[in-house]
mmCIF file of N, CA and C in Angstrom:
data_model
loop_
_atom_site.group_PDB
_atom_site.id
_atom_site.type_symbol
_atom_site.label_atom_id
_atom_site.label_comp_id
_atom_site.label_asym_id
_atom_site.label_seq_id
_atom_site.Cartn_x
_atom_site.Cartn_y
_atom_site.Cartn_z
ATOM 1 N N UNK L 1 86.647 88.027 103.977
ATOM 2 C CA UNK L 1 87.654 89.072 103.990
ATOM 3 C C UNK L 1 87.750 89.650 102.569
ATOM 4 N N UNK L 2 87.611 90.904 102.610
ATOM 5 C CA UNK L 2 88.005 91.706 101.347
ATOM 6 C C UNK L 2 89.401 91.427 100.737
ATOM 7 N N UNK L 3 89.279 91.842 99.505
ATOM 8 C CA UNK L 3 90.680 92.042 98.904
ATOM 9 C C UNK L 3 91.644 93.412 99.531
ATOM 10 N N UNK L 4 91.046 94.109 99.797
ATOM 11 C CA UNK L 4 91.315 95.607 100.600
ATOM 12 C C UNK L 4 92.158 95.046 101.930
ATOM 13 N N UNK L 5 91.309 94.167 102.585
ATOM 14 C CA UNK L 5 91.098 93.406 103.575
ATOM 15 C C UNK L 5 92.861 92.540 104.051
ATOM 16 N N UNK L 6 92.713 91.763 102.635
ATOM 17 C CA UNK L 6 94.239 90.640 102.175
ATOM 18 C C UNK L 6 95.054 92.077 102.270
ATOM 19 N N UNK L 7 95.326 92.625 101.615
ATOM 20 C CA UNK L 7 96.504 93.314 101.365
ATOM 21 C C UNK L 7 96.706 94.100 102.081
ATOM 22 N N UNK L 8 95.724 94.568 102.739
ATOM 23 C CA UNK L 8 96.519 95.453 104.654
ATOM 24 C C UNK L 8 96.904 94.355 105.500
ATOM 25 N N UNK L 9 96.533 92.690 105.253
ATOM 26 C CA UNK L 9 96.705 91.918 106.188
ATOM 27 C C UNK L 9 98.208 91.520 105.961
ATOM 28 N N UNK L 10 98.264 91.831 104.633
ATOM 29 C CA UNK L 10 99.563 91.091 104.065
ATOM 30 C C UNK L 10 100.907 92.123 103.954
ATOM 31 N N UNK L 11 100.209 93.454 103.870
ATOM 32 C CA UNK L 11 101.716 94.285 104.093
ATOM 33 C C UNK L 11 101.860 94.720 105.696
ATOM 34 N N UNK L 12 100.433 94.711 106.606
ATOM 35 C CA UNK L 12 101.525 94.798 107.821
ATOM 36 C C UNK L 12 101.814 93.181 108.560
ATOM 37 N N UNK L 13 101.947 92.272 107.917
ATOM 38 C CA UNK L 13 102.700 91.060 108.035
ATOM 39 C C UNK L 13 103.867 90.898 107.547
ATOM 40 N N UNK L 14 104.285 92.074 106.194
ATOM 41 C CA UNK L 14 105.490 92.384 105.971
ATOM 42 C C UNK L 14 106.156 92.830 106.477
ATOM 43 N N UNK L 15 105.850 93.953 106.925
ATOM 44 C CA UNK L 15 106.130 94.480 107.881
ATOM 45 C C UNK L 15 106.817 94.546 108.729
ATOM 46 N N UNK L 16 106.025 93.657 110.010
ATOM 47 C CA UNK L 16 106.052 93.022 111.215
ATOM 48 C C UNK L 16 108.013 92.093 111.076
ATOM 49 N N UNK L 17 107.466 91.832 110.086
ATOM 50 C CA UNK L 17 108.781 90.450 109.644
ATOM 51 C C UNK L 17 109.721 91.419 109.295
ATOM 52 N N UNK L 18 109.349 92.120 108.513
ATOM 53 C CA UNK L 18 111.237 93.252 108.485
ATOM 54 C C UNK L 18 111.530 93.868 109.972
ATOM 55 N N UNK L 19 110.624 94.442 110.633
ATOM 56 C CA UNK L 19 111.029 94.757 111.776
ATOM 57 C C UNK L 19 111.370 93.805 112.699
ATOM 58 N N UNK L 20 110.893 92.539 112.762
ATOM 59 C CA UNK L 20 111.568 91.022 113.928
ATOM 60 C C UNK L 20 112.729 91.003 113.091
ATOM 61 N N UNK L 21 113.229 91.391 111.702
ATOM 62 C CA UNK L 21 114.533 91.252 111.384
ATOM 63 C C UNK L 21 115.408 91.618 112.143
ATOM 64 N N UNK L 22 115.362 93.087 111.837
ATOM 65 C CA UNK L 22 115.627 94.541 112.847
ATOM 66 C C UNK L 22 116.024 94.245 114.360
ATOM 67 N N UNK L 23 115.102 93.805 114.946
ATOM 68 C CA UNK L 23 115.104 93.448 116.457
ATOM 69 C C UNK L 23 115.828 92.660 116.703
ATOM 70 N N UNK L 24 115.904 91.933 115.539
ATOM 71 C CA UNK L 24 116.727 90.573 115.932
ATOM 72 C C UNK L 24 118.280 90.925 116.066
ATOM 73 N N UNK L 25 118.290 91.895 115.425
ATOM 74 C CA UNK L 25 120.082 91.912 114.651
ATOM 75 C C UNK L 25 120.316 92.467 116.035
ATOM 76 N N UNK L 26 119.352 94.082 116.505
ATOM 77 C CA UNK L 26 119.759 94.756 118.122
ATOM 78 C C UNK L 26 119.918 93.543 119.076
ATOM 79 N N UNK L 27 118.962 92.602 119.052
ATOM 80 C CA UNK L 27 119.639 91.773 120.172
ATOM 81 C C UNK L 27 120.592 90.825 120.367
ATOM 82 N N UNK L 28 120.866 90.655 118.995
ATOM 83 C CA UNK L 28 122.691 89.935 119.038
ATOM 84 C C UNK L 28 123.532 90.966 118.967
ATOM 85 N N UNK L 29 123.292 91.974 118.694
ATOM 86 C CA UNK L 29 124.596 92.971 119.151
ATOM 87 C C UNK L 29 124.908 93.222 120.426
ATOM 88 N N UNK L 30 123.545 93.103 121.310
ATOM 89 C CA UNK L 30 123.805 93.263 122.477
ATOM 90 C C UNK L 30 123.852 91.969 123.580
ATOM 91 N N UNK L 31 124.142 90.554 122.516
ATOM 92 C CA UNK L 31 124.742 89.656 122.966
ATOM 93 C C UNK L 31 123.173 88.905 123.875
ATOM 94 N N UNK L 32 121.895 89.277 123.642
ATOM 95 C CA UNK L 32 121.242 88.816 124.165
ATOM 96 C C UNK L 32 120.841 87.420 123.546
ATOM 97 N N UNK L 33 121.361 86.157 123.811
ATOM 98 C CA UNK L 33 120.782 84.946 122.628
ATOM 99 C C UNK L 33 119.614 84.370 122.363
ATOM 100 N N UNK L 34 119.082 84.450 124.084
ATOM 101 C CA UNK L 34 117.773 84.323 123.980
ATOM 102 C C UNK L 34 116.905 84.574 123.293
ATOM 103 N N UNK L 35 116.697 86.319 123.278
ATOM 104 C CA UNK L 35 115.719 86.862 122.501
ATOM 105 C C UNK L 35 115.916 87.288 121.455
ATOM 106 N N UNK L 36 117.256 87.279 121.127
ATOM 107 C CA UNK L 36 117.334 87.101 119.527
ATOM 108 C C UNK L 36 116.750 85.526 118.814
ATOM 109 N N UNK L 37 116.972 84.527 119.598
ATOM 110 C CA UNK L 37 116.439 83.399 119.231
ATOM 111 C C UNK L 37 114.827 83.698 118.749
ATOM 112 N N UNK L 38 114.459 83.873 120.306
ATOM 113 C CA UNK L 38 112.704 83.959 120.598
ATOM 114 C C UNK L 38 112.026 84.927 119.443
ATOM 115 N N UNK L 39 112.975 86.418 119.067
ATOM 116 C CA UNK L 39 112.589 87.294 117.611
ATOM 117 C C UNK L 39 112.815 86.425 116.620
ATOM 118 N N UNK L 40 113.716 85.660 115.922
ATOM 119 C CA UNK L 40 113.947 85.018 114.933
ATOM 120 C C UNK L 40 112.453 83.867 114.880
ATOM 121 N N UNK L 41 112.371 83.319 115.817
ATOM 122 C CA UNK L 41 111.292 82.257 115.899
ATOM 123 C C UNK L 41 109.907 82.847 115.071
ATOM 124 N N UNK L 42 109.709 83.991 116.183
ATOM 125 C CA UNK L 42 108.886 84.876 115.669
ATOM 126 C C UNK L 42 108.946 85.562 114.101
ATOM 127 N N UNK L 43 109.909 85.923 113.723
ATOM 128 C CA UNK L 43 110.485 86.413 112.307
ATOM 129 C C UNK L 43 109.844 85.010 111.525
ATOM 130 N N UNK L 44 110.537 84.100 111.585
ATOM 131 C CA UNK L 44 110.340 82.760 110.854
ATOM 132 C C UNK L 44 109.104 82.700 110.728
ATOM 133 N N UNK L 45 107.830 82.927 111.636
ATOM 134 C CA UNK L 45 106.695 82.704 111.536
ATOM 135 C C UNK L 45 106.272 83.746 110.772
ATOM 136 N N UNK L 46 106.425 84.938 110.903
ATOM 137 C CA UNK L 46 105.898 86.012 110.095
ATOM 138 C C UNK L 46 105.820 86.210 108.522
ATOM 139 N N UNK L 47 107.409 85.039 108.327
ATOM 140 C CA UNK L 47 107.248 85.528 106.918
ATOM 141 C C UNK L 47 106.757 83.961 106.062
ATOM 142 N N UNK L 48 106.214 82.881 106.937
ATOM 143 C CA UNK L 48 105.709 81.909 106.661
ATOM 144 C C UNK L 48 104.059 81.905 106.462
ATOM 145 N N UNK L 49 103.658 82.864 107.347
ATOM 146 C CA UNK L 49 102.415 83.198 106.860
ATOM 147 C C UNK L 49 102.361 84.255 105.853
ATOM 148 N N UNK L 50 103.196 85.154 105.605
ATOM 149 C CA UNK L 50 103.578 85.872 104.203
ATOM 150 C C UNK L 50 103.619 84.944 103.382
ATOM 151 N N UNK L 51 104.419 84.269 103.292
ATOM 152 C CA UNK L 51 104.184 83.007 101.676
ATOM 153 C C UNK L 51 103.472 82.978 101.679
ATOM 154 N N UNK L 52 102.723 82.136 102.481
ATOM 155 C CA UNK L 52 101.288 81.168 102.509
ATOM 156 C C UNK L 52 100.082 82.370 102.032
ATOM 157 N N UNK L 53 100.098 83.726 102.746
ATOM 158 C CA UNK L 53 99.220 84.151 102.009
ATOM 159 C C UNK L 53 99.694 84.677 100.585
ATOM 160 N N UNK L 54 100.675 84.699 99.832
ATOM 161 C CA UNK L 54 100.882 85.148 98.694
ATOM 162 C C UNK L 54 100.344 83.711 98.267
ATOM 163 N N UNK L 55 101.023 82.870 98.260
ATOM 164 C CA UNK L 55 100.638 81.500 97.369
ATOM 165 C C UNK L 55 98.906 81.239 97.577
ATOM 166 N N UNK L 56 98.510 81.788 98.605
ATOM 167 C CA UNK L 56 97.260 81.529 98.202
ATOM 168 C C UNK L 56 96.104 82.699 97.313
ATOM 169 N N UNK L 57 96.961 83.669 97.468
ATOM 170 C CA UNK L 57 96.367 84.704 96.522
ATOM 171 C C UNK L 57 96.074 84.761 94.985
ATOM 172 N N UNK L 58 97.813 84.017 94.546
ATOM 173 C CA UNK L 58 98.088 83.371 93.676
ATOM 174 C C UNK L 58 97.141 82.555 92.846
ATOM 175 N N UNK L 59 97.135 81.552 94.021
ATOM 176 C CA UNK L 59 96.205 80.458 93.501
ATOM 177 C C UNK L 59 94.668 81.072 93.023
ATOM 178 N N UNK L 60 94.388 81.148 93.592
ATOM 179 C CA UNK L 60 92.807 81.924 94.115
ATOM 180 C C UNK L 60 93.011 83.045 92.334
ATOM 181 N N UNK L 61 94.135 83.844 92.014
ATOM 182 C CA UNK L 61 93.547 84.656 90.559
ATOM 183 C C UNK L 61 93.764 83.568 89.564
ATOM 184 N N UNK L 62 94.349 82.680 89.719
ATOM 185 C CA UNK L 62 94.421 81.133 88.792
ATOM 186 C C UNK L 62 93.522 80.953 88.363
ATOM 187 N N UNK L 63 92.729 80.381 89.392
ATOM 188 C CA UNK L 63 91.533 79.768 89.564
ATOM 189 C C UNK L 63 90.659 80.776 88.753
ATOM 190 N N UNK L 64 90.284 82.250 89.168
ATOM 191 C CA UNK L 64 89.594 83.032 88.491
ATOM 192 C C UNK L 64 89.804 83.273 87.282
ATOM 193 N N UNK L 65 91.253 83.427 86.636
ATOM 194 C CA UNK L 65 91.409 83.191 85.378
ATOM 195 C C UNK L 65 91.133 81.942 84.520
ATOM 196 N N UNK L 66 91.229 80.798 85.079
ATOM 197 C CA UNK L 66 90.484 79.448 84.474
ATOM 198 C C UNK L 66 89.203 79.324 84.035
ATOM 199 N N UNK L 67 88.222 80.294 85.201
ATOM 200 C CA UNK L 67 87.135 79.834 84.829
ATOM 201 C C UNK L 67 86.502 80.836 84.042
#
C-alpha cells in the first residue's frame, strides 16, 4: 500500500467515525437504543483502527528516521 494509499485509507476512516458519531446522536434522539448501541459499536471500531493506523505510521517514520 502506498503512502497516497494510507492517507485516503485513513481520512475516510475518519470520516466514517465522525459520521457513526452523527448517527449515533439521531438515533438516541429518536429514542432508538438499539441502534444507537449497534452505531456506537461500530463508531468504537472506526476510530480504533484510526489509532492503530496513526500509531503505526508513527512508528514506521521512527524507524525511517533511525536508520
Amino acid at each position: 500500500m502506498t503512502e497516497d494509499d494510507r492517507g485516503n485509507r485513513l481520512a475516510t476512516l475518519d470520516y466514517m467515525h465522525t459520521m457513526l458519531g452523527q448517527l449515533r446522536a439521531m438515533a438516541e434522539a429518536q429514542r432508538c437504543d438499539m441502534l444507537a448501541y449497534l452505531i456506537e459499536m461500530a463508531s468504537q471500531e472506526a476510530g480504533d483502527i484510526v489509532r492503530g493506523e496513526k500509531s503505526r505510521s508513527a512508528a514506521g517514520k521512527r524507524r525511517t528516521r533511525a536508520n
